[in-house]
Short mmCIF file of C-alpha atoms in Angstrom, two decimals:
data_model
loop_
_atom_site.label_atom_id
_atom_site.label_comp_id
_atom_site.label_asym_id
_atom_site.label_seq_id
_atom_site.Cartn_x
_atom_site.Cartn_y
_atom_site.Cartn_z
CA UNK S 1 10.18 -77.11 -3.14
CA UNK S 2 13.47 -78.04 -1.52
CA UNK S 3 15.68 -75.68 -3.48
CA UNK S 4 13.80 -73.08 -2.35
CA UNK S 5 14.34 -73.87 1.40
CA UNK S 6 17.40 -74.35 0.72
CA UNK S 7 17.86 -70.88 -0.88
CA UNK S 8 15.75 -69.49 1.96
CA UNK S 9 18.15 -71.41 5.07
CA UNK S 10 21.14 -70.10 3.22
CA UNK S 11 19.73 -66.32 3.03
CA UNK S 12 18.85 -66.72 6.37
CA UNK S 13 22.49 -67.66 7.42
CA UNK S 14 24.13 -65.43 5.57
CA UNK S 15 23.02 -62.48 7.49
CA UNK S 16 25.78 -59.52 8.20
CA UNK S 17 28.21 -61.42 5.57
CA UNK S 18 29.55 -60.75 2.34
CA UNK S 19 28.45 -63.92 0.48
CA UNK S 20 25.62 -62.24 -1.25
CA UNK S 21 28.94 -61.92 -4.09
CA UNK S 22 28.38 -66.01 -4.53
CA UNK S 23 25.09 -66.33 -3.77
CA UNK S 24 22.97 -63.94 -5.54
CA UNK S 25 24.03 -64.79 -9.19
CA UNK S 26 22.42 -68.61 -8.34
CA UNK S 27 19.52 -68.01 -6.72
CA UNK S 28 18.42 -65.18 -9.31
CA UNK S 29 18.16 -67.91 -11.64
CA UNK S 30 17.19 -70.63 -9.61
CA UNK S 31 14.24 -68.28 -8.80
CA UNK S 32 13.66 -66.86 -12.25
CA UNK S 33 12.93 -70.65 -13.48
CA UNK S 34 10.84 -71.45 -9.98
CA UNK S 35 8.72 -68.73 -11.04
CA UNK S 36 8.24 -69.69 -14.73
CA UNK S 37 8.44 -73.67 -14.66
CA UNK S 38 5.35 -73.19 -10.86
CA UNK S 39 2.70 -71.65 -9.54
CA UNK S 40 5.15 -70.06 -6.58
CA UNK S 41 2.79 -68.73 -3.79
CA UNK S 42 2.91 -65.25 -2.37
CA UNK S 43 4.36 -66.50 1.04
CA UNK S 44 7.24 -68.22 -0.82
CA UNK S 45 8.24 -65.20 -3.21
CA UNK S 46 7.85 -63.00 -0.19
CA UNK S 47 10.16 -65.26 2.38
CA UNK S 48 12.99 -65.25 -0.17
CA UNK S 49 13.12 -61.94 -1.19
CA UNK S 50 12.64 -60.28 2.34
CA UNK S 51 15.35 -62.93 3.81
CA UNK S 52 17.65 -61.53 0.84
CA UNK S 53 16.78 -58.04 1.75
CA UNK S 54 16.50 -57.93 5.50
CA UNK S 55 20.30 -60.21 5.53
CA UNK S 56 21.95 -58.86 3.30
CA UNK S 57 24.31 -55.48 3.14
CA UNK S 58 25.11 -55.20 -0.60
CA UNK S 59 21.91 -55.64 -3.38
CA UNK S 60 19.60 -56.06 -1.12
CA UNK S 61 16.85 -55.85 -3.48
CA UNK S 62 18.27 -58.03 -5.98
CA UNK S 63 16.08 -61.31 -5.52
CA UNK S 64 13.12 -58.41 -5.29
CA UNK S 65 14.08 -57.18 -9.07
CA UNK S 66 13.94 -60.54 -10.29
CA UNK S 67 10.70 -61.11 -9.40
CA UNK S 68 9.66 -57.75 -11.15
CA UNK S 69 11.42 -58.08 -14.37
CA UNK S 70 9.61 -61.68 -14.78
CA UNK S 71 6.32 -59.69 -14.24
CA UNK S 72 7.30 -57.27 -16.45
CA UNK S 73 8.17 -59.99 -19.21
CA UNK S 74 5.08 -61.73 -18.20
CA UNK S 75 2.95 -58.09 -18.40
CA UNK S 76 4.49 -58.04 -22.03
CA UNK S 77 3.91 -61.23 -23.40
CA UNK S 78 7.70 -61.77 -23.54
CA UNK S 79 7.67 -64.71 -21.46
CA UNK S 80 5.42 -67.41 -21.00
CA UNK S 81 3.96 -67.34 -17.48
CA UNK S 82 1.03 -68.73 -16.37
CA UNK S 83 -1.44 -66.10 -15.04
CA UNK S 84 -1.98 -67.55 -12.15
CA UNK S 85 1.67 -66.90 -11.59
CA UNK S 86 1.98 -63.68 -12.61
CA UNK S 87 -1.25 -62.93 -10.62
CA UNK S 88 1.06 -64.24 -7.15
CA UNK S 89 3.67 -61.47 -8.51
CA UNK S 90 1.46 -58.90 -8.87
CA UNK S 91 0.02 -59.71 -5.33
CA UNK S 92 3.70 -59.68 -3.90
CA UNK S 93 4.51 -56.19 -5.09
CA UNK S 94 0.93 -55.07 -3.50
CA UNK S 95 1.76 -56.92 -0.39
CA UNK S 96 4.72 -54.97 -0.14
CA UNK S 97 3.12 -51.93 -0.32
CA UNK S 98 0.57 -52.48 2.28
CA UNK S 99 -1.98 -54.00 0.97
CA UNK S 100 -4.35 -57.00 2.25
CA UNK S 101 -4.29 -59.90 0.27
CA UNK S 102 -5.86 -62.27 2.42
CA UNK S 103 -4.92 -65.25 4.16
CA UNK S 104 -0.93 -66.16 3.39
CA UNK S 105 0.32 -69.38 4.68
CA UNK S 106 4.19 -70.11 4.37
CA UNK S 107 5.95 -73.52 3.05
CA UNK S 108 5.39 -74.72 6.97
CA UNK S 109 1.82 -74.33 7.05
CA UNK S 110 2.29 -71.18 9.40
CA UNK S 111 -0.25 -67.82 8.71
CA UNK S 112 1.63 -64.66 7.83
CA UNK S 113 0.13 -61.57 8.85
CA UNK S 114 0.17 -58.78 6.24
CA UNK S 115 0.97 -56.04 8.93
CA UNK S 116 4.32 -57.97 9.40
CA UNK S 117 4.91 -58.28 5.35
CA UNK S 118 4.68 -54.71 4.38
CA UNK S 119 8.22 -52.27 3.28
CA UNK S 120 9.74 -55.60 3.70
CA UNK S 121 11.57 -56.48 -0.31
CA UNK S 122 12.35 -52.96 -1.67
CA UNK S 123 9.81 -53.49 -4.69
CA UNK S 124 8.25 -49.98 -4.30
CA UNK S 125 11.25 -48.29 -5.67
CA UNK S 126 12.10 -51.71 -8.45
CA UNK S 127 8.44 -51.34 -9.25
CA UNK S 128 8.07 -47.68 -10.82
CA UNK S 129 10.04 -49.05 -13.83
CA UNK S 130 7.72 -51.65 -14.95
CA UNK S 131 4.38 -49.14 -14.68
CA UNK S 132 3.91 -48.11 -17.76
CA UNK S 133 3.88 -51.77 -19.46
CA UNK S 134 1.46 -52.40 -16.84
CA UNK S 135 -0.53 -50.09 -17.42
CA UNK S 136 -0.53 -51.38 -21.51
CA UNK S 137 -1.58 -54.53 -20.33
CA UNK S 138 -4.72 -52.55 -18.63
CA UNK S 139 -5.48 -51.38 -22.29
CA UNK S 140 -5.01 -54.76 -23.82
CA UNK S 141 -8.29 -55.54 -24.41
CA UNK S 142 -7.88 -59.14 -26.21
CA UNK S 143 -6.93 -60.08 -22.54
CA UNK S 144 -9.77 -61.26 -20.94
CA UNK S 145 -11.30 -62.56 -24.22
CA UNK S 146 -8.55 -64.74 -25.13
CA UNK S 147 -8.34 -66.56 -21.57
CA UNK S 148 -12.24 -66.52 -21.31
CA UNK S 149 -12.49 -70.10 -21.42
CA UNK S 150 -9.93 -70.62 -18.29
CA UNK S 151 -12.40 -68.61 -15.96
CA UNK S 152 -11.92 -65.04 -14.57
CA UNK S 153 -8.11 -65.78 -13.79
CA UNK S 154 -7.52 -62.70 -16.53
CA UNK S 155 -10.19 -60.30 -14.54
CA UNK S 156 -8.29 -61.25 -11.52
CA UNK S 157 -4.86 -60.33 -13.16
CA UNK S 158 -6.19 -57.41 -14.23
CA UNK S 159 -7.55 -56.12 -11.09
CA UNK S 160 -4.58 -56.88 -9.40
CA UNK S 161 -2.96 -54.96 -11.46
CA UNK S 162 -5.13 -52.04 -11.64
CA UNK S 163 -4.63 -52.16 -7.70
CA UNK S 164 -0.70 -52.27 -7.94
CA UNK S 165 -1.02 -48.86 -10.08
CA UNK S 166 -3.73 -47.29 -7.83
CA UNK S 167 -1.17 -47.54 -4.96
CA UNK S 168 2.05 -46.48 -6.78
CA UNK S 169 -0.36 -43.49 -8.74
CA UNK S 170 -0.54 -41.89 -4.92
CA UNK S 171 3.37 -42.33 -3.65
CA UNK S 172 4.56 -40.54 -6.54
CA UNK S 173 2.90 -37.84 -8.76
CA UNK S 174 4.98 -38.66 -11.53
CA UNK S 175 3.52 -41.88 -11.76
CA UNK S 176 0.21 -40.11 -12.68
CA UNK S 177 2.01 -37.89 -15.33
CA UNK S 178 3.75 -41.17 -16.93
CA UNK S 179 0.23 -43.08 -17.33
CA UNK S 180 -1.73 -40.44 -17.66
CA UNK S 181 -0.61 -37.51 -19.06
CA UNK S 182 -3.95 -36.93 -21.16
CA UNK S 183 -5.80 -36.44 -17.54
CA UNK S 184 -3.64 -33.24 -17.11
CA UNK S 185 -3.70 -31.99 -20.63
CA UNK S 186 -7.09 -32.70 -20.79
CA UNK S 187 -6.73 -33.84 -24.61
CA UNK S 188 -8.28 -36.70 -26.17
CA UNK S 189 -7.66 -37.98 -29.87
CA UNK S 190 -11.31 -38.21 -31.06
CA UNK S 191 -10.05 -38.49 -34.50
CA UNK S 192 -8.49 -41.56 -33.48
CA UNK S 193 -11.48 -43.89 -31.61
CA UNK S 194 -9.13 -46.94 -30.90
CA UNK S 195 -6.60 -44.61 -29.21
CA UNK S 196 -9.19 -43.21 -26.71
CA UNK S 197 -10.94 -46.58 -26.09
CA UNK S 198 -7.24 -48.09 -24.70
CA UNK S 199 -7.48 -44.30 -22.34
CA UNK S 200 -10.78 -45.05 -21.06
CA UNK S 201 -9.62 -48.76 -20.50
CA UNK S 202 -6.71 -48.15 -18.64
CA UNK S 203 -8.87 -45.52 -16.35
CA UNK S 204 -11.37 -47.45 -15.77
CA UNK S 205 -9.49 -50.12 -14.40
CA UNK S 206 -7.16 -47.93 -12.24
CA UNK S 207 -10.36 -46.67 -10.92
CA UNK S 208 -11.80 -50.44 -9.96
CA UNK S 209 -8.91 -51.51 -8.47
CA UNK S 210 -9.09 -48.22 -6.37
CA UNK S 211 -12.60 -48.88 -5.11
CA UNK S 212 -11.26 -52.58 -4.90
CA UNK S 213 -8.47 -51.69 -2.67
CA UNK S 214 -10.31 -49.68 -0.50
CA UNK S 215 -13.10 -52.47 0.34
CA UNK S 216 -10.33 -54.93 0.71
CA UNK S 217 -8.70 -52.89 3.48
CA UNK S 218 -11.56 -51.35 5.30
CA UNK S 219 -11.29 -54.40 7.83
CA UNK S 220 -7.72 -55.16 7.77
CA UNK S 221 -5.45 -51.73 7.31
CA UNK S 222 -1.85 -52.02 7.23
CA UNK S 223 -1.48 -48.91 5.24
CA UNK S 224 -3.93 -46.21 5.80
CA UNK S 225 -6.76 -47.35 2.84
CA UNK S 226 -7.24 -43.46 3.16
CA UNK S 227 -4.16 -42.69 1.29
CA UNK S 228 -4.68 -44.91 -1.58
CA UNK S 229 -7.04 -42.47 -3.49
CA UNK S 230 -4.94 -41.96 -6.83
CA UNK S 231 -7.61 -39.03 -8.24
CA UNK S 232 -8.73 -36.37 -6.34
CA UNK S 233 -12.50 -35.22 -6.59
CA UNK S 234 -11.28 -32.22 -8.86
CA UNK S 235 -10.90 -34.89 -11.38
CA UNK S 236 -14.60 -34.46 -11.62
CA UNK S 237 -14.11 -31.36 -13.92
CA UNK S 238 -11.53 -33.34 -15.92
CA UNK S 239 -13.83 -36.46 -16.56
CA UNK S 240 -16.59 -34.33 -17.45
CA UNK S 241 -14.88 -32.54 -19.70
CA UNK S 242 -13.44 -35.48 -21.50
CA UNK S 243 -16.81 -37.06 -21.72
CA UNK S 244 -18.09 -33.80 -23.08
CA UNK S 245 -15.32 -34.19 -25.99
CA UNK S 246 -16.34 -37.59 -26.82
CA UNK S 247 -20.29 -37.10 -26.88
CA UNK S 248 -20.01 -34.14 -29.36
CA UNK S 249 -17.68 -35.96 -31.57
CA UNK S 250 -20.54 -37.71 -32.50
CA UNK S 251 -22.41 -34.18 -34.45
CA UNK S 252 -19.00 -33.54 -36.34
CA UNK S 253 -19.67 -34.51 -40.09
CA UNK S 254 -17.25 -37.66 -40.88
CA UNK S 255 -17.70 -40.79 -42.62
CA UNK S 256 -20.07 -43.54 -41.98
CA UNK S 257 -17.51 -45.76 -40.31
CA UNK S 258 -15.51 -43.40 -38.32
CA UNK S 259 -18.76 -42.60 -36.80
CA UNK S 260 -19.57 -45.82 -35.81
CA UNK S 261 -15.95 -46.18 -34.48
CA UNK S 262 -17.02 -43.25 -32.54
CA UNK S 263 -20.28 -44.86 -31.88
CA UNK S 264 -18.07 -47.78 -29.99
CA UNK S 265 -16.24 -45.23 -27.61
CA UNK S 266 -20.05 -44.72 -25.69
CA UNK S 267 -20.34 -47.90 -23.96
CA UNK S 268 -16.53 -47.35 -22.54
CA UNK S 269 -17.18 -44.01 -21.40
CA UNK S 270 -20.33 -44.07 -19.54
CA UNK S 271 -18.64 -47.33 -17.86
CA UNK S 272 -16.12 -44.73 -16.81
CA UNK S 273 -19.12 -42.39 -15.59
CA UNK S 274 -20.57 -45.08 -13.43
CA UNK S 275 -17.02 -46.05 -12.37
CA UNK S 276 -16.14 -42.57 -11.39
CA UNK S 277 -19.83 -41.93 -9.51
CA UNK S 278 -19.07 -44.78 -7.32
CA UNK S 279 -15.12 -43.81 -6.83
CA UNK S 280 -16.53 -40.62 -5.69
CA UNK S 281 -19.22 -42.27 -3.41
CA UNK S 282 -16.32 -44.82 -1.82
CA UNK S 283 -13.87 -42.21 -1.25
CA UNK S 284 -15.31 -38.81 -0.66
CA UNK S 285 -17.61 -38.38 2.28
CA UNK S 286 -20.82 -36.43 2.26
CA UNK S 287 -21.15 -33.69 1.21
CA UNK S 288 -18.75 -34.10 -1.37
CA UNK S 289 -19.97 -36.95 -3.65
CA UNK S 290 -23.46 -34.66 -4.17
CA UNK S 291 -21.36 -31.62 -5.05
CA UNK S 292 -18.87 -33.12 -6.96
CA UNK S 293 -21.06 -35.47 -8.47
CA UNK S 294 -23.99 -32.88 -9.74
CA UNK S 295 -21.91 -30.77 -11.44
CA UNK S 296 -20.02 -34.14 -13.28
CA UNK S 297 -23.55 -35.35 -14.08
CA UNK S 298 -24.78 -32.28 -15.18
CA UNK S 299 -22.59 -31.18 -17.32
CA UNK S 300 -22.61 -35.02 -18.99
CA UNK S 301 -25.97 -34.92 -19.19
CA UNK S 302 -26.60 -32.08 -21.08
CA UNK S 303 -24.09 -33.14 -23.41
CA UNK S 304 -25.93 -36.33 -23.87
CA UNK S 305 -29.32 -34.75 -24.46
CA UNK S 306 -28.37 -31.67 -26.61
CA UNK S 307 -26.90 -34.53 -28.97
CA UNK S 308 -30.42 -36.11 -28.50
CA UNK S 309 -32.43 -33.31 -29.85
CA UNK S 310 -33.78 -33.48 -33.19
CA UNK S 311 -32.29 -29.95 -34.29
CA UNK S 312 -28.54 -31.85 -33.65
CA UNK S 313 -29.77 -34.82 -35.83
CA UNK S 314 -30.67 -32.28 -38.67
CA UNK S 315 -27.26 -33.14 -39.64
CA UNK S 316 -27.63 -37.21 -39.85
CA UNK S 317 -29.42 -39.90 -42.61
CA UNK S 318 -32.27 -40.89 -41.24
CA UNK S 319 -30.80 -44.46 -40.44
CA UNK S 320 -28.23 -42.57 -37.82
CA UNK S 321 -31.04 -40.69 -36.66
CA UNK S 322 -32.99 -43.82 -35.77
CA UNK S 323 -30.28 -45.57 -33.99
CA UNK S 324 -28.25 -42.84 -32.42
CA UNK S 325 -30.77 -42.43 -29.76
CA UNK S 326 -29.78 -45.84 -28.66
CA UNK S 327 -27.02 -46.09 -28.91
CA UNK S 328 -26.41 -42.94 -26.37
CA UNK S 329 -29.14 -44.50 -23.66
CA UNK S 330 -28.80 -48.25 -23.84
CA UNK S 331 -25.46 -47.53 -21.96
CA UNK S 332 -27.06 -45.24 -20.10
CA UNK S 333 -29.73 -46.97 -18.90
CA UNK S 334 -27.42 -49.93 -18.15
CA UNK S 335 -25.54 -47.93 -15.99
CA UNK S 336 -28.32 -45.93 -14.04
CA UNK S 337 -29.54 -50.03 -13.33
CA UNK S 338 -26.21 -50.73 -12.04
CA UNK S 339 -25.83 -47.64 -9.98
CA UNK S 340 -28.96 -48.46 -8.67
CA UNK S 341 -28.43 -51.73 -7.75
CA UNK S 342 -25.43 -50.93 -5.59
CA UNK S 343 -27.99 -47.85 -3.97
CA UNK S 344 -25.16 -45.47 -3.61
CA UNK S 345 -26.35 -42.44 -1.53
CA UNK S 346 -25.80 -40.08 -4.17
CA UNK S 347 -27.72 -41.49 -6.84
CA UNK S 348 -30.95 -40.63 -4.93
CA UNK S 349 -29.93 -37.13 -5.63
CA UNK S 350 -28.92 -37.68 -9.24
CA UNK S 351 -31.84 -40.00 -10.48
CA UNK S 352 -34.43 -37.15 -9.83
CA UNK S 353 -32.36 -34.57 -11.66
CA UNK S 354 -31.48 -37.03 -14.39
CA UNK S 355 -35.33 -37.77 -15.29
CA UNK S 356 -36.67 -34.14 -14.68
CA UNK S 357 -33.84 -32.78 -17.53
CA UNK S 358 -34.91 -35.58 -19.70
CA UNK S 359 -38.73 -34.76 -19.26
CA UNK S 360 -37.11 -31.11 -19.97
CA UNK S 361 -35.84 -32.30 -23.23
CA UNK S 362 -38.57 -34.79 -24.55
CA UNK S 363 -40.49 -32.61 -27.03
CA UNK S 364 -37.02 -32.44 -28.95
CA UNK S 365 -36.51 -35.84 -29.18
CA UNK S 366 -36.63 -39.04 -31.42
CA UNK S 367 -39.34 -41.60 -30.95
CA UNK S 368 -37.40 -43.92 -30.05
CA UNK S 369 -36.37 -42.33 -26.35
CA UNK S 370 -39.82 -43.07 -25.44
CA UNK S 371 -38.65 -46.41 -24.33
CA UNK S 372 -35.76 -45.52 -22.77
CA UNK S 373 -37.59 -42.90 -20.97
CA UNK S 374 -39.74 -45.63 -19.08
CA UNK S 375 -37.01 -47.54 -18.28
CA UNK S 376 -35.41 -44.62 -16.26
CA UNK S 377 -39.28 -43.80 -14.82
CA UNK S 378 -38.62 -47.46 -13.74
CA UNK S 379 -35.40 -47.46 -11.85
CA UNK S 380 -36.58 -44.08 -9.61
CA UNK S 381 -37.81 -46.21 -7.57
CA UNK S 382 -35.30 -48.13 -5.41
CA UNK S 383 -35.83 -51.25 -3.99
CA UNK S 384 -33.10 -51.03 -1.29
CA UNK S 385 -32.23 -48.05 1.45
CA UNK S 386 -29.86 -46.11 0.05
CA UNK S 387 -27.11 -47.23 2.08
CA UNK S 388 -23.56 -48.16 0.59
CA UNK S 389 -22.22 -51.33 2.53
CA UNK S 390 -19.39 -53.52 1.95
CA UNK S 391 -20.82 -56.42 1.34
CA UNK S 392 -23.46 -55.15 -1.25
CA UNK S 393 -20.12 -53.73 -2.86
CA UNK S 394 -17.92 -56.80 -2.39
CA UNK S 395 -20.43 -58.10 -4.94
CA UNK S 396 -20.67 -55.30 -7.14
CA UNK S 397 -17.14 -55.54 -7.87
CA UNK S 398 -17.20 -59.15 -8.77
CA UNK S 399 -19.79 -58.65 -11.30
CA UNK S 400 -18.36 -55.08 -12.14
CA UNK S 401 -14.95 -57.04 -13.72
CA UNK S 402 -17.29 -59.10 -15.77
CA UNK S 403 -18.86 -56.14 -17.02
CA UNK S 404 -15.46 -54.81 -18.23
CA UNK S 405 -14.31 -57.86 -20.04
CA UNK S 406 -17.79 -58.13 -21.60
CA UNK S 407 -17.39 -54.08 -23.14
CA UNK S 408 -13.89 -54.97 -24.04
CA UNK S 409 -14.99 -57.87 -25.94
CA UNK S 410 -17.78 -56.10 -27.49
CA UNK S 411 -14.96 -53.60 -28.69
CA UNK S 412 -13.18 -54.49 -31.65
CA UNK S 413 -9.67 -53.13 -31.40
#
């Protein structure tokens, strides 16, 4: 792209002057229309706006805000922007920030190392204003279902994204209290199932691209990978809680189909259970993740099974009786699977306790759970060491952003 060399020789040149008063009005455009009419690489968005910022006495950031504003039209579906694009955006603001990327080559051919690009533009402070519409686009769940048939570009974007958050969620607590404010007031609106589906969406992403980040950077650190941990483990108590809400919304007398919408919420939530178990495992060391994660677990658990019992179905048709018992372990038993298959050290704590409180609470249950019972008798016995590794979670994750788009296609919003 000549124009952009161009733009980059004359940024270069222009060091300790005051032509930025010429310049910058051009090149905003010139690179607003780069970065809609081509695929503009990392390397190139990062040369130009770190020339503009490191040369430059007066707006500094200016080329830097450009770049976020067409993310943040992109983000919104105000401008059309291919997503491979906006997925090079997203991974210039993360770059930025510290965060390894892999391998970035620049219009020469030449590697850039990502301990060189980092607190290099000035996005972390252009960035904080575009959050929350990122954060929407988390919840969007037609996302990944309407770009299903152009590959996992849209599980990509959305990671990235989810990792962009994850990072800005621990420089600033505010950040946490603008996207999630229902965390701290530990209110959900069960009356309103779509609303808390878009929650759990959002969270459950934040919380991939966290464990994301943090087996991304365990090889190559620029910034600590310790400090990106955007929930502390005393979110444990808040999860739980939540979870808690959402299970006995299901005994409250209602209508048929705002139960079912209810119903729908199940498959989201115990994706955030499994999410937050393996959060915990990542980013707490032992101890912790047992004593964290048995009283989260137990106190889900219970919930789940108390629902189970036959006295709590009293107040169901016999149809709803029949089919809420899977409906509550399908997920369940999906997720145990899953856990199992990444052989996370905790869960050779949990599994136990899981199967002895539902041998606790068979005689009150349907027929049905007899199945489902198995199933768990099955999956107590691992077939790996249970040893969490990066590469056995390098995979997981892969297959773990397929297993979101596939619940949030299965959703109907």
């Amino acid at each position: 792209m000549p124009a952009v060399k161009l733009m980059i020789c004359t940024l270069q040149a222009a060091k300790n002057t005051d032509l930025h008063r010429n310049l910058l009005g051009p090149f905003s455009k010139l690179l607003s229309k780069v970065i809609t009419d081509t695929s503009v690489s990392v390397a190139t968005l990062w040369i130009v706006c770190s020339r503009c910022y490191m040369n430059l006495t007066r707006d500094r950031d200016k080329l830097t805000r450009v770049v976020i504003e067409e993310l943040d039209l992109g983000l919104r579906f105000k401008k059309e922007i291919n997503f491979s694009c906006l997925l090079n955006l997203v991974k210039f603001i993360c770059v930025d920030r510290g965060a390894y990327i892999g391998d970035v080559v620049d219009l020469d051919g030449n590697s850039l190392s990502s301990s060189l690009m980092a607190n290099q533009t000035g996005a972390q402070t252009a960035v904080q204003d575009i959050l929350p519409a990122a954060a929407v686009f988390l919840s969007d769940r037609s996302v990944c279902v309407k770009h299903h048939l152009v590959g996992n570009t849209a599980q990509q974007l959305k990671l990235a994204v989810a990792q962009m958050i994850a990072i800005e969620l621990c420089s600033n607590e505010e950040v946490t209290q603008k996207i999630f404010p229902w965390l701290r007031s530990r209110e959900i609106p069960i009356h309103d199932p779509c609303e808390v589906i878009n929650r759990l969406v959002t969270l459950n992403w934040v919380l991939l691209g966290s464990i994301a980040y943090r087996a991304s950077t365990s090889t190559y650190t620029v910034v600590d990978s310790t400090d990106v941990v955007p929930f502390r483990e005393e979110m444990s108590e808040v999860i739980a809680e939540l979870c808690t809400t959402i299970i006995q919304g299901l005994v409250v007398s209602v209508k048929e189909e705002v139960w079912t919408a209810r119903v729908a919420i199940l498959p989201v939530m115990f994706e955030l259970c499994k999410l937050w178990t393996v959060y915990c495992e990542v980013f707490f060391p032992s101890p912790l993740p047992a004593t964290h994660l048995t009283d989260f677990w137990s106190s889900v658990t219970v919930s789940v099974l108390s629902i189970l019992s036959t006295k709590s179905l009293h107040v169901r048709t016999e149809s709803w009786r029949e089919n809420l018992p899977r409906q509550l372990l399908q997920p369940f038993v999906y997720m145990v699977d899953s856990l199992q298959t990444l052989a996370i050290t905790a869960l050779s704590k949990l599994l136990p306790r899981w199967l002895e409180m539902f041998s606790v609470f068979e005689k009150d249950m349907a027929a049905p759970m007899q199945d489902y019972l198995q199933s768990c008798n099955r999956l107590s016995q691992p077939e790996v060491k249970w040893d969490l590794n990066n590469v056995r979670l390098l995979k997981w994750l892969v297959q773990e952003q397929e297993v979101l788009a596939s619940i949030e296609g299965a959703v109907k919003s």
